[in-house]
Amino acid sequence: MEFYNEIFTKAGFLIPPYITNQDLNNIANVLKKKEALEIEDYLKHIYSEQNLASMVRGLYPDVPYINEYKDIISESIEAHFIGLDHIAVAGLMPVIEGVGMKLVDVWGIERERSTSNRKGVIALFSELAEKCKEHVITNNLGNVKAITASIDVFEYFLKNNFYVRSSSYKHSDKTNRHGISHGSYNDNDYGIPLNFYKTIGAVDFLCFIISLREPISFFAPSRTDESRQLAKLYQLCSVYSRLRGHF
C-alpha cells in the first residue's frame, strides 16, 4: 500500500473506496505517469450512471449521518450528469464538512483545545483519522494495513488539498474547498468532472469510515430495478449535457 500512498498523495487524490483492485491498479498507473487530468476518462466509468445510481438508491440513504444529506448528494450527482460541475461540486463540499463534524462528535473528539480555542477543521479531521485507525487496529478489521493506509491518504488529501489555503493549492484541477466556497476561484478555475470525482470520492470515503462502526457493508451496493431506472435518467442527463455543449 505504500506504493499507492505515494502515488495518490503526490497527485492530490484519495484512494476511492468501493472499487476493485484492478481499478485501483489502473488509476495508480495513470497517476504514476503524472496524467492527473487524463484520469477523468478512467474515472468516468467508475463513477458511471449505473454505479452512482446504485449508490443513490442503495447506499447513501442507509448510511447514518450521510443519509441526512442524501437529497443534496442526489441533486449534485444529477447536476454532474447534466454537465453542471460547478454546481455539483459546490453542493457536495458542505456535505463533507457536515458529516465529518458529526463523526468528530460521535467518535468522542473534543472540538476545543485546553486553552478554550476551537480546533480547526483540519485538526479535527486528523484526530478523526487517528481514532479510525486505532479502531481498525484494535478490532483487527479486514485488511488492517490497507485500510489504515487508505485512511492516511484520505487525511493527507483533506489536509494538503481539500482544506489547504486556496493560494497554496498546487494541482491544476483546483478541487479546493476554500477557493470554491469563498469565491476565490472563478468560472475558468474549476468546474470539470475531475472536481466532482474527487469530491464524491471524499463523500464515499466518509461512508466507508462510518461502516467501520456501523452495521453496514464495506462493499458497493448491487444494482436493482430501482437503480437501473435512475441510471436511465442519468443517461438522459448525459445526453442533455452533450446538447448543452453546442450552445
Coordinates of C-alpha atoms in Angstrom, one line a residue:
M1 CA 0.0 0.0 0.0
E2 CA 3.0 2.4 0.4
F3 CA 3.3 2.3 -3.4
Y4 CA -0.3 3.5 -3.7
N5 CA 0.1 6.1 -0.9
E6 CA 2.9 7.9 -2.6
I7 CA 1.3 7.9 -6.0
F8 CA -2.1 9.2 -4.8
T9 CA -0.8 11.8 -2.4
K10 CA 1.6 13.3 -4.9
A11 CA -1.3 13.6 -7.4
G12 CA -3.7 15.2 -4.9
F13 CA -6.0 12.2 -4.9
L14 CA -7.6 10.0 -2.3
I15 CA -8.0 6.2 -2.7
P16 CA -11.6 5.6 -3.8
P17 CA -13.4 3.0 -1.7
Y18 CA -15.9 0.6 -3.4
I19 CA -13.6 -0.2 -6.4
T20 CA -11.9 -3.3 -7.5
N21 CA -8.1 -4.0 -7.1
Q22 CA -7.9 -3.8 -10.9
D23 CA -9.4 -0.4 -11.0
L24 CA -7.1 0.7 -8.2
N25 CA -4.1 -0.5 -10.2
N26 CA -5.3 1.2 -13.3
I27 CA -5.8 4.5 -11.6
A28 CA -2.4 4.3 -9.9
N29 CA -0.7 3.6 -13.3
V30 CA -2.2 6.6 -14.9
L31 CA -1.4 8.9 -11.9
K32 CA 2.2 7.5 -11.9
K33 CA 2.6 8.9 -15.3
K34 CA 1.5 12.3 -13.9
E35 CA -1.5 12.4 -16.2
A36 CA -3.9 13.6 -13.5
L37 CA -6.3 15.3 -15.8
E38 CA -6.3 12.3 -18.2
I39 CA -7.6 10.2 -15.3
E40 CA -11.0 11.7 -16.0
D41 CA -11.6 9.2 -18.8
Y42 CA -11.0 6.3 -16.5
L43 CA -12.9 7.7 -13.5
K44 CA -15.9 8.2 -15.8
H45 CA -16.5 4.5 -15.9
I46 CA -16.0 4.1 -12.1
Y47 CA -18.5 7.0 -11.4
S48 CA -20.8 5.9 -14.2
E49 CA -24.5 6.4 -14.4
Q50 CA -25.1 2.8 -13.3
N51 CA -22.7 2.9 -10.4
L52 CA -23.8 6.2 -9.0
A53 CA -27.4 5.3 -9.3
S54 CA -26.7 2.2 -7.2
M55 CA -25.1 4.4 -4.6
V56 CA -28.0 6.9 -4.6
R57 CA -30.6 4.1 -4.2
G58 CA -28.7 1.5 -2.2
L59 CA -26.1 3.2 0.0
Y60 CA -26.5 6.9 0.8
P61 CA -30.0 6.5 2.2
D62 CA -28.8 3.7 4.5
V63 CA -25.6 5.2 5.9
P64 CA -26.0 7.1 9.2
Y65 CA -25.2 10.8 9.0
I66 CA -24.8 10.6 5.2
N67 CA -28.5 9.9 4.9
E68 CA -29.2 13.4 6.4
Y69 CA -27.7 14.8 3.2
K70 CA -29.0 12.2 0.7
D71 CA -31.1 14.7 -1.3
I72 CA -28.1 17.1 -1.6
I73 CA -25.9 14.3 -2.8
S74 CA -28.5 13.1 -5.3
E75 CA -29.1 16.6 -6.7
S76 CA -25.3 17.1 -7.0
I77 CA -24.9 13.9 -8.9
E78 CA -27.7 14.8 -11.2
A79 CA -26.1 18.2 -11.8
H80 CA -22.8 16.4 -12.7
F81 CA -24.5 14.3 -15.4
I82 CA -26.2 17.4 -16.8
G83 CA -22.8 18.9 -17.1
L84 CA -23.1 21.5 -14.3
D85 CA -19.9 20.5 -12.4
H86 CA -19.6 24.0 -10.7
I87 CA -22.9 23.3 -9.1
A88 CA -22.3 19.6 -8.4
V89 CA -19.0 20.3 -6.5
A90 CA -20.3 23.3 -4.6
G91 CA -23.3 21.2 -3.5
L92 CA -21.1 18.3 -2.2
M93 CA -18.5 20.3 -0.3
P94 CA -20.6 21.2 2.7
V95 CA -21.7 17.6 3.0
I96 CA -18.1 16.5 3.7
E97 CA -17.7 19.0 6.5
G98 CA -21.1 18.4 7.9
V99 CA -20.7 14.7 8.1
G100 CA -17.1 15.0 9.2
M101 CA -18.1 17.1 12.2
K102 CA -20.9 14.8 13.1
L103 CA -18.3 11.9 13.2
V104 CA -16.0 14.1 15.3
D105 CA -18.7 14.2 17.9
V106 CA -19.7 10.6 17.6
W107 CA -16.1 9.4 18.0
G108 CA -15.7 11.5 21.1
I109 CA -13.2 14.1 19.8
E110 CA -13.1 17.4 21.7
R111 CA -13.7 20.4 19.5
E112 CA -11.9 22.8 21.8
R113 CA -8.3 22.9 23.0
S114 CA -7.4 23.2 26.6
T115 CA -7.0 27.0 26.0
S116 CA -10.7 27.1 25.1
N117 CA -9.7 27.9 21.4
R118 CA -11.7 25.8 18.9
K119 CA -9.8 23.4 16.8
G120 CA -9.7 24.0 13.1
V121 CA -11.4 21.6 10.7
I122 CA -8.0 20.1 9.6
A123 CA -7.0 19.3 13.1
L124 CA -10.4 17.7 13.8
F125 CA -10.3 15.5 10.7
S126 CA -6.7 14.5 11.6
E127 CA -7.9 13.4 15.0
L128 CA -10.8 11.5 13.5
A129 CA -8.4 9.7 11.2
E130 CA -6.2 8.6 14.1
K131 CA -9.3 7.4 16.0
C132 CA -10.4 5.4 13.0
K133 CA -7.0 3.8 12.5
E134 CA -6.9 2.9 16.2
H135 CA -10.3 1.3 15.9
V136 CA -9.3 -0.8 12.8
I137 CA -6.1 -2.0 14.5
T138 CA -7.7 -2.8 17.9
N139 CA -10.5 -4.7 16.3
N140 CA -8.4 -6.3 13.5
L141 CA -10.9 -5.2 10.9
G142 CA -10.4 -6.5 7.4
N143 CA -7.0 -5.9 5.7
V144 CA -5.7 -3.7 8.5
K145 CA -2.7 -2.4 6.6
A146 CA -4.7 -1.5 3.5
I147 CA -7.5 0.2 5.5
T148 CA -5.2 2.3 7.7
A149 CA -3.1 3.3 4.7
S150 CA -6.2 4.4 2.8
I151 CA -7.2 6.5 5.8
D152 CA -3.7 8.1 5.8
V153 CA -4.2 9.1 2.2
F154 CA -7.7 10.5 2.9
E155 CA -6.3 12.6 5.8
Y156 CA -3.5 13.8 3.5
F157 CA -6.0 14.7 0.8
L158 CA -8.1 16.8 3.2
K159 CA -5.1 18.5 4.9
N160 CA -3.0 19.3 1.9
N161 CA -5.5 19.7 -0.9
F162 CA -9.2 20.0 0.0
Y163 CA -8.7 22.3 3.0
V164 CA -5.4 23.9 2.3
R165 CA -5.3 27.7 1.6
S166 CA -6.6 28.3 -2.0
S167 CA -3.4 30.2 -2.8
S168 CA -1.4 27.1 -1.8
Y169 CA -3.3 24.5 -3.9
K170 CA -0.7 23.1 -6.3
H171 CA -2.7 21.0 -8.7
S172 CA -4.4 22.3 -11.9
D173 CA -7.9 21.0 -11.1
K174 CA -8.5 23.3 -8.2
T175 CA -10.6 21.0 -6.1
N176 CA -10.2 23.2 -3.0
R177 CA -13.0 24.0 -0.6
H178 CA -11.8 27.5 0.3
G179 CA -11.2 28.6 -3.3
I180 CA -14.6 27.4 -4.4
S181 CA -16.7 28.2 -1.3
H182 CA -15.2 31.7 -0.7
G183 CA -15.3 32.7 -4.4
S184 CA -11.5 32.9 -4.9
Y185 CA -11.9 30.7 -7.9
N186 CA -13.9 31.8 -10.9
D187 CA -15.6 30.1 -13.9
N188 CA -12.3 29.1 -15.5
D189 CA -10.6 27.8 -12.4
Y190 CA -12.8 24.7 -11.8
G191 CA -16.0 23.1 -13.0
I192 CA -14.6 19.9 -14.6
P193 CA -15.6 16.3 -14.0
L194 CA -12.4 15.7 -12.0
N195 CA -13.5 18.2 -9.4
F196 CA -16.7 16.1 -9.0
Y197 CA -14.9 12.8 -8.9
K198 CA -12.6 13.9 -6.1
T199 CA -15.4 15.4 -4.1
I200 CA -17.8 12.5 -4.4
G201 CA -14.8 10.2 -3.6
A202 CA -14.5 12.0 -0.3
V203 CA -18.2 11.5 0.4
D204 CA -17.8 7.9 -0.4
F205 CA -14.8 7.6 1.9
L206 CA -16.8 9.0 4.7
C207 CA -19.4 6.3 4.0
F208 CA -16.5 3.8 4.4
I209 CA -15.4 5.3 7.7
I210 CA -18.9 5.1 9.0
S211 CA -19.1 1.4 8.1
L212 CA -16.2 0.7 10.4
R213 CA -18.5 1.0 13.4
E214 CA -22.0 0.8 12.0
P215 CA -23.7 -2.5 10.8
I216 CA -23.5 -1.7 7.1
S217 CA -21.5 -3.3 4.3
F218 CA -17.9 -2.4 3.4
F219 CA -18.9 -3.1 -0.2
A220 CA -20.6 -1.2 -3.0
P221 CA -24.3 -1.9 -3.3
S222 CA -25.7 -4.2 -6.0
R223 CA -27.8 -2.8 -8.9
T224 CA -31.5 -3.1 -8.6
D225 CA -34.5 -2.4 -10.8
E226 CA -34.9 0.9 -9.0
S227 CA -31.2 1.9 -9.5
R228 CA -31.5 0.9 -13.2
Q229 CA -34.4 3.2 -13.7
L230 CA -32.4 6.1 -12.1
A231 CA -29.4 5.2 -14.3
K232 CA -31.6 5.7 -17.3
L233 CA -32.5 9.2 -16.1
Y234 CA -28.8 9.9 -15.6
Q235 CA -28.1 8.7 -19.1
L236 CA -30.7 11.2 -20.4
C237 CA -29.0 13.9 -18.4
S238 CA -25.7 13.0 -20.1
V239 CA -27.4 13.3 -23.5
Y240 CA -28.7 16.8 -22.4
S241 CA -25.2 17.7 -21.3
R242 CA -23.8 16.9 -24.7
L243 CA -26.5 19.0 -26.3
R244 CA -25.7 21.9 -24.0
G245 CA -22.2 21.8 -25.3
H246 CA -23.5 23.0 -28.7
F247 CA -25.0 26.2 -27.3

